[in-house]
Coordinates of C-alpha atoms in Angstrom, one line a residue:
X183 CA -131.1 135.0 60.7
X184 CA -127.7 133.7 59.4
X185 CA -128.6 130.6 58.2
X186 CA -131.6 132.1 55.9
X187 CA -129.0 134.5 54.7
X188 CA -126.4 131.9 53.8
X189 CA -128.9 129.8 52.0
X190 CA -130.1 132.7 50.5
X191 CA -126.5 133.2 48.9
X192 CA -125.9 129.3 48.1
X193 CA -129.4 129.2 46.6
X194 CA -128.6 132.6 44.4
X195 CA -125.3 131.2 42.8
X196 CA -127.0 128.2 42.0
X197 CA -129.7 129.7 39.9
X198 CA -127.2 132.7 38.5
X199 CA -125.0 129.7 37.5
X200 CA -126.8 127.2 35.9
X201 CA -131.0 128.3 36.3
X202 CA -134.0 125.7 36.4
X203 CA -134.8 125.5 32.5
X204 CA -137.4 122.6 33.7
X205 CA -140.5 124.6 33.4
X206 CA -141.2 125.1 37.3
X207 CA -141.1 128.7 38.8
X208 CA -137.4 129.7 39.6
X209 CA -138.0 131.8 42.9
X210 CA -136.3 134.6 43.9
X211 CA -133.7 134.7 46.2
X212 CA -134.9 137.7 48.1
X213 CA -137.9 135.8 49.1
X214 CA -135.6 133.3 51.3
X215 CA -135.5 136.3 53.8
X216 CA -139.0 135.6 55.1
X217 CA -140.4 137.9 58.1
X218 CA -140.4 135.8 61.3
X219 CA -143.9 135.1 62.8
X220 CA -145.4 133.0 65.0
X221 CA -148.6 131.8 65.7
X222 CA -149.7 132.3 69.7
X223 CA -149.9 129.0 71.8
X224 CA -152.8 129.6 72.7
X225 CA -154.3 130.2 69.7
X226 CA -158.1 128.0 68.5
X227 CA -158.6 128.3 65.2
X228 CA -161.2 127.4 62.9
X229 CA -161.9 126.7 59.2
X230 CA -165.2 129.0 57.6
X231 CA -168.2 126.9 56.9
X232 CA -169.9 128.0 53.4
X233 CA -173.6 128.2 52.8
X234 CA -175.0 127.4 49.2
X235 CA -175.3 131.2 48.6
X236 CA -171.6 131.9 50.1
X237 CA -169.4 130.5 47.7
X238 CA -165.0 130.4 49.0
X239 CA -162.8 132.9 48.0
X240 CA -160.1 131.0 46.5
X241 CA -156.2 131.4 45.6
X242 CA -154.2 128.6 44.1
X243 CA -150.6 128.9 44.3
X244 CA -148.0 127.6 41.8
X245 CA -151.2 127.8 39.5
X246 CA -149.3 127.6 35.9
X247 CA -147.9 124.1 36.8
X248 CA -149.8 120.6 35.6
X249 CA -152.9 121.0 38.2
X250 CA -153.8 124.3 38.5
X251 CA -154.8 126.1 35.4
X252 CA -157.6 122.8 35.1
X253 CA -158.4 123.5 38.9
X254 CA -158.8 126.6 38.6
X255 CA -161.8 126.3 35.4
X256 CA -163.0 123.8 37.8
X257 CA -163.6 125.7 40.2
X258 CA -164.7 128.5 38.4
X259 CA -167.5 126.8 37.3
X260 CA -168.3 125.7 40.8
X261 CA -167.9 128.9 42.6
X262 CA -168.0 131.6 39.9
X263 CA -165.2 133.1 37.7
X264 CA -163.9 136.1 39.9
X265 CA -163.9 134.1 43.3
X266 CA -160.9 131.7 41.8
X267 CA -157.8 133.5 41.6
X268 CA -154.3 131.7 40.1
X269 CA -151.1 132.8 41.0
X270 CA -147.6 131.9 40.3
X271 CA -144.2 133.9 39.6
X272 CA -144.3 133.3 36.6
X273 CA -146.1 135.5 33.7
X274 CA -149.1 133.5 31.9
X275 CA -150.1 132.5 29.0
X276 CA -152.8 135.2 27.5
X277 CA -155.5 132.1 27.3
X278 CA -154.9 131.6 31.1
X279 CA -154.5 135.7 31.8
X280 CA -157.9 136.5 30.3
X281 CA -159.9 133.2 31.7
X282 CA -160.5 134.8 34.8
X283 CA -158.1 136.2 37.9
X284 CA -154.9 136.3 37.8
X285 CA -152.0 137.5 40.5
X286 CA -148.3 137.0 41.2
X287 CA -147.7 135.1 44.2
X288 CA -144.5 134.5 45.7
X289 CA -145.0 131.4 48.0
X290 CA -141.1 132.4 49.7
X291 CA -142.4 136.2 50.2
X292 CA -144.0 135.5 53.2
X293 CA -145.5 139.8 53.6
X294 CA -146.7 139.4 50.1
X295 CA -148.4 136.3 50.5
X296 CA -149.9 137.5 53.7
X297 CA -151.0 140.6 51.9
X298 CA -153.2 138.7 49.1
X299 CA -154.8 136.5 51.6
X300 CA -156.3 139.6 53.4
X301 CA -156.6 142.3 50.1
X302 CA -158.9 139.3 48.4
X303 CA -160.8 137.5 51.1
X304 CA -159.2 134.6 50.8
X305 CA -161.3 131.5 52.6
X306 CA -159.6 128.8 50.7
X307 CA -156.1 128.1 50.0
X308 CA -154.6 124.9 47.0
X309 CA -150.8 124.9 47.8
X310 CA -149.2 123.6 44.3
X311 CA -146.2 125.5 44.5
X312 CA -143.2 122.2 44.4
X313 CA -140.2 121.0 42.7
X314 CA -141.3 117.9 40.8
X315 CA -139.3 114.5 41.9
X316 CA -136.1 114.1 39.3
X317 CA -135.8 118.0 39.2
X318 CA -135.5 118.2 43.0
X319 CA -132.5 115.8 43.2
X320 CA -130.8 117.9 40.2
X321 CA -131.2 121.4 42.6
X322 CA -131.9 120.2 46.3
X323 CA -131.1 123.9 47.9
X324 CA -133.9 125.2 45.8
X325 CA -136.5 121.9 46.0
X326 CA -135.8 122.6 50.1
X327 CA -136.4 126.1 50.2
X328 CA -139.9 126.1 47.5
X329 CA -141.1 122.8 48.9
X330 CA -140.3 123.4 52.7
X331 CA -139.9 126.7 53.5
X332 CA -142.6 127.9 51.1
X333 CA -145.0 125.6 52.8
X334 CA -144.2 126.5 56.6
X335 CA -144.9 130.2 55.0
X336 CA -148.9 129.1 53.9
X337 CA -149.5 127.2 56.7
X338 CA -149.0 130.0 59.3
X339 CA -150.8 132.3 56.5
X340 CA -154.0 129.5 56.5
X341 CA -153.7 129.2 60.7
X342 CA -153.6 132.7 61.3
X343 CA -156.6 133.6 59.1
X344 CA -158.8 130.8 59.5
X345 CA -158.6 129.2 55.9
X346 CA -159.6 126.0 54.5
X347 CA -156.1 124.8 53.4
X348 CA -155.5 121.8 50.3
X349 CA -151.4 120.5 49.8
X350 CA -151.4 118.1 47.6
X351 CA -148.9 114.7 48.8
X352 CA -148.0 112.3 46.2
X353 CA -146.9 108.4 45.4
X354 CA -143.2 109.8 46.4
X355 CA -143.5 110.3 49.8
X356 CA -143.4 106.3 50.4
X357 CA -139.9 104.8 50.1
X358 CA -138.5 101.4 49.9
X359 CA -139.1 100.0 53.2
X360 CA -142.7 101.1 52.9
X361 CA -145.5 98.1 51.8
X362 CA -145.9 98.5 47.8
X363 CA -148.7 96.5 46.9
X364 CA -150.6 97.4 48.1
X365 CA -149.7 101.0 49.6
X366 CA -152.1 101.7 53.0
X367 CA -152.7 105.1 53.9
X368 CA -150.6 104.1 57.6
X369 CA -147.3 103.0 57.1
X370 CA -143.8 103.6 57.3
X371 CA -142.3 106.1 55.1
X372 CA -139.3 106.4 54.7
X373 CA -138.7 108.7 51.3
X374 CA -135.0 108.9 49.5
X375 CA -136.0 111.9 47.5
X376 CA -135.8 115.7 48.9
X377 CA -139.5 115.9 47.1
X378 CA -140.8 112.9 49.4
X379 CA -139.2 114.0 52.3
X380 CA -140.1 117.4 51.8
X381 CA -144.3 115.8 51.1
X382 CA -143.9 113.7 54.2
X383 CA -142.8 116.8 56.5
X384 CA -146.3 118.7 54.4
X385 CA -148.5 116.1 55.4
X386 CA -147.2 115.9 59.4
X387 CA -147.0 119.8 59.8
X388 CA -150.2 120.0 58.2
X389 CA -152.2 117.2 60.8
X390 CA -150.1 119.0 63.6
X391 CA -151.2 122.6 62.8
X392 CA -154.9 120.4 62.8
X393 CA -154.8 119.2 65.8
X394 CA -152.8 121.8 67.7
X395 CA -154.6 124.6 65.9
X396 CA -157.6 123.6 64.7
X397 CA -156.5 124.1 60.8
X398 CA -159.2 122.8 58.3
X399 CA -156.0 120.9 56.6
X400 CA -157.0 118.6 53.8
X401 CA -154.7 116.6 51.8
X402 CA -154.6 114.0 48.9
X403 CA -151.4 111.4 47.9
X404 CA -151.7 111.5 44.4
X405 CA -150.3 109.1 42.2
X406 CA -148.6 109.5 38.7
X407 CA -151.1 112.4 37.1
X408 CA -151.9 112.4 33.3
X409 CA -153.2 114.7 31.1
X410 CA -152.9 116.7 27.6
X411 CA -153.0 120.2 28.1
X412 CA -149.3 120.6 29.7
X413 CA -146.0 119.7 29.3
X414 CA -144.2 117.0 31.3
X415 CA -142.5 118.9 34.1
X416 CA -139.9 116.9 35.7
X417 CA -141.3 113.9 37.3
X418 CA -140.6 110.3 37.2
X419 CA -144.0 109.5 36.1
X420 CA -144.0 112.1 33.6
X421 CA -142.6 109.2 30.5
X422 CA -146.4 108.3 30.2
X423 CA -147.9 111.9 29.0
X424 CA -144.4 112.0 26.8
X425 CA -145.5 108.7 25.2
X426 CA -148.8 110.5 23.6
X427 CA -147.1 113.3 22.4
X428 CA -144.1 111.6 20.9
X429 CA -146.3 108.9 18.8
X430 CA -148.4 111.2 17.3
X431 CA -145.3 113.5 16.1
X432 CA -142.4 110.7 15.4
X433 CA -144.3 107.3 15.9
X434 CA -141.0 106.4 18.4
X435 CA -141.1 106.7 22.0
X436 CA -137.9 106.2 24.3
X437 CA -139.1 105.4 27.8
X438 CA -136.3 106.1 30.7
X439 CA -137.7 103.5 32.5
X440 CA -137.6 99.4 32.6
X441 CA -140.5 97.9 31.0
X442 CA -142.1 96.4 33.7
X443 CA -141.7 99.3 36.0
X444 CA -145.6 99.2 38.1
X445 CA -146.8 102.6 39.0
X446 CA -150.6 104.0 39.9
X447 CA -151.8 106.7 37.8
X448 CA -154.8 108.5 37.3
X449 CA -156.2 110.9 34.5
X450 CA -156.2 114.6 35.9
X451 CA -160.2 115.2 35.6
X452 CA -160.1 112.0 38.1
X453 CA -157.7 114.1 40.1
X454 CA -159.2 117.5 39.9
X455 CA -162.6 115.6 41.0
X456 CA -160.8 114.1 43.9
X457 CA -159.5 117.3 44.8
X458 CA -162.7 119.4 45.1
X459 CA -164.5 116.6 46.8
X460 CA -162.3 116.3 49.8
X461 CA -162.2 120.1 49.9
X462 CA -166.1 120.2 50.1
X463 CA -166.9 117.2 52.0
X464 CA -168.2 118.1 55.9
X465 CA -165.2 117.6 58.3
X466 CA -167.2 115.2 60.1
X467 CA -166.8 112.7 57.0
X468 CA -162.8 112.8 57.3
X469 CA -161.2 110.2 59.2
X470 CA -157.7 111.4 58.5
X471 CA -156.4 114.3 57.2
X472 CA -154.4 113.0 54.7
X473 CA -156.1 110.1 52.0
X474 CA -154.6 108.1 49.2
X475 CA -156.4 108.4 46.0
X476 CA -155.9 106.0 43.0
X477 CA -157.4 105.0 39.7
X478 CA -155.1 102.4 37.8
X479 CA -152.2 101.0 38.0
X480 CA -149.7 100.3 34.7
X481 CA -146.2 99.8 33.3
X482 CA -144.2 101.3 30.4
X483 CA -144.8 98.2 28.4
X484 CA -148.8 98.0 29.2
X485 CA -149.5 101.2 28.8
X486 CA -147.5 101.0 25.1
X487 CA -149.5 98.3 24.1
X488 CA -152.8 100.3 24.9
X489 CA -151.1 103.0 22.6
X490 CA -150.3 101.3 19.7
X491 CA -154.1 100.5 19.6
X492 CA -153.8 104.0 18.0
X493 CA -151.1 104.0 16.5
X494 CA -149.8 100.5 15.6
X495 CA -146.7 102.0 14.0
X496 CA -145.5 103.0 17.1
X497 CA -141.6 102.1 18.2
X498 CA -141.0 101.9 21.7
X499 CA -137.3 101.6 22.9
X500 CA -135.7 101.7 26.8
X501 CA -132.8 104.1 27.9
X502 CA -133.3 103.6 31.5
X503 CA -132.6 106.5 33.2
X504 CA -130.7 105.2 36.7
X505 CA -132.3 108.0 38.7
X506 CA -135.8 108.1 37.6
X507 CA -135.7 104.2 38.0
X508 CA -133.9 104.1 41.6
X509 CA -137.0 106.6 42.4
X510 CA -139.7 104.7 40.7
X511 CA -138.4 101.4 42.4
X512 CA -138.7 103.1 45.8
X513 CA -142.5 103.8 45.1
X514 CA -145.7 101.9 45.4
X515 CA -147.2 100.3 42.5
X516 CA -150.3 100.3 43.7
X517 CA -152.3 102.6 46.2
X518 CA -155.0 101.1 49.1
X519 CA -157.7 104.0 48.5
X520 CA -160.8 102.6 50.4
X521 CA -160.8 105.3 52.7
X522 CA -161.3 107.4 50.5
X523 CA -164.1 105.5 48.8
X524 CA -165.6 104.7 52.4
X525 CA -165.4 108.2 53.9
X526 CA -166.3 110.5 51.3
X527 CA -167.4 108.6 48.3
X528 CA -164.1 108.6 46.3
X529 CA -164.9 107.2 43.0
X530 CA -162.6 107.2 39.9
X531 CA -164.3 107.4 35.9
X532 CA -161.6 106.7 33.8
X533 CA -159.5 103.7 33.2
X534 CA -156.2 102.7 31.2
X535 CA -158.4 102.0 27.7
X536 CA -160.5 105.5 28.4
X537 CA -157.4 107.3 29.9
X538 CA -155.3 106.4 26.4
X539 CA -158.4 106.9 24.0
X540 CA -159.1 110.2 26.0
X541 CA -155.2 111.5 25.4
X542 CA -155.2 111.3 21.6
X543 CA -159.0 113.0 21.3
X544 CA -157.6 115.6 23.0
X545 CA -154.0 115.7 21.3
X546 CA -155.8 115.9 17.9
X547 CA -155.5 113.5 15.0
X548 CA -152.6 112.9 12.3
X549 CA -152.3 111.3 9.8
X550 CA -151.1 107.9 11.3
X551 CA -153.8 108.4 13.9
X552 CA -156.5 108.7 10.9
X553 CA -155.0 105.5 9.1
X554 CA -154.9 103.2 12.3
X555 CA -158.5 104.3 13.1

């Protein structure tokens, strides 16, 4: 295979030379050699069904990203602490080692991969492995191999041994011809990012490998995601969990996008909620394979003012980054969700005054937090 050698090579100078340093898994370039496989014509397969008593086997991959280490206590607690295992390439925090299991998972070593599926049991699969939006465009080779090839690699893993198979999609794979207020489930998209394009080509390969295959794919467009517990990783989205963090150290926030720049967002128990619920609901309930979610809907400026609620002193000042905001201006600013609501009961609990008051509980208290309040 040539061309997997080659990009093997291009991809390996890249990271020799200049590394990720953004906090996502670097992946090995050894992995790009991937064992060919195919999965027969012919083939009918089908996803398990789980009785109260039969709880899934699960594996999250890219599990030490935003998402997973929360999904993974979630599900814990749902199905019991040693049926949830989190992988990544990377080595964990000893919190996150000792919660519960623990594996290294190389989403581009397809034998590996193949190998913890069948050694564990695996029933259900949450595909987080991805190169966040603004990181992508600053390393495409390696966004296109982790987001692409990585995912053709758990998809024939899922088809071949009948799992129950989650990728997350997101707000970026709509682009600037698509509707943006508000953003239907059905429309055109027409991404200008390698991290859209590469969710758009998840969520068809995913509904194909459904319908030609019978996969039990399930997928969810998040919007911007919120929350506390890590830090921001890349995105475009990521300036409004920087905002906490910077007013309770400093008290002076520099947003790299324009004030009045719309985007939905959603507080991550909303979108760990969301996420088990589509993975549980009956098949018979799913009108599509692929659902927006959504819970608000902000901008810097709004979201600032909800902020200084807490912490009046705060200083917010605008260095608009020109790539972040041609992404952000390609992306809806609010999502359509009521299929969601209507097929499977999709309901969000937290709003922009909960959201904020929610992030600085969690954060902890100063002293300029303690004086406002």
């Amino acid at each position: 295979m040539p061309i997997v050698r080659n990009v093997s090579r291009a991809v390996g100078r890249l990271l020799q030379s200049s590394g990720c340093g953004c906090g996502i898994p670097v992946v090995p370039v050894r992995c790009l050699g991937v064992s060919p496989r195919q999965v027969t014509s012919d083939a009918s397969f089908h996803s398990v069904s789980f009785s109260e008593s039969d709880h899934p086997r699960v594996l999250i991959t890219g599990g030490l990203g935003q998402l997973g280490v929360g999904l993974a206590k979630l599900l814990r607690k749902r199905f019991g602490r040693n049926n949830v295992i989190l992988s990544d390439i990377r080595k964990p925090a000893d919190n996150v080692f000792y919660s519960g299991p623990f594996i290294y998972a190389d989403i581009l070593d397809y034998k590996n991969l193949r190998e913890i599926v069948v050694n564990n049991r695996i029933t259900w699969l949450f595909h987080y492995s991805a190169l966040l939006s603004a990181v992508g465009e600053a390393n495409v080779p390696l966004a296109r191999a982790v987001n692409i090839t990585g995912l053709h690699n758990v998809l024939d893993i899922a088809a071949e041994h009948n799992l129950r198979l989650f990728v997350p999609s997101t707000i970026g794979a709509f682009g600037p011809t698509s509707p943006r207020d508000p953003t239907p489930d059905l429309c055109i998209q027409r991404p200008r990012t390698i991290y859209g394009v590469s969710k758009v080509h998840a969520e068809l390969m995913g509904e194909y490998y459904h319908y030609r295959y019978g996969l039990d794919f399930r997928c969810l467009r998040y919007p911007g995601i919120i929350s506390a517990d890590t830090q921001p990783g890349g995105g475009t989205t990521d300036y409004a969990v920087q905002i906490f963090h910077d007013a309770i150290k400093t008290g002076k926030f520099q947003c790299n996008l324009k004030p009045d720049t719309r985007l939905p967002m959603m507080y991550i128990d909303d979108c760990l909620k969301a996420t088990l619920e589509v993975m549980e609901a009956p098949a018979e309930m799913l009108s599509m394979r692929t659902y927006n979610i959504s819970a608000m809907s902000f901008t810097p400026e709004e979201l600032a003012q909800e902020v200084q609620k807490h912490v009046p002193e705060l200083q917010m000042t605008y260095k608009v980054d020109d790539v972040r905001q041609a992404i952000a201006d390609s992306w809806p600013m609010n999502f359509d969700d009521r299929n969601a609501r209507r097929d499977w009961g999709w309901k969000h609990d937290y709003d922009l005054p909960e959201l904020v008051t929610t992030m600085f509980n969690f954060l902890g208290s100063d002293s300029r937090i303690a004086q406002a309040n």
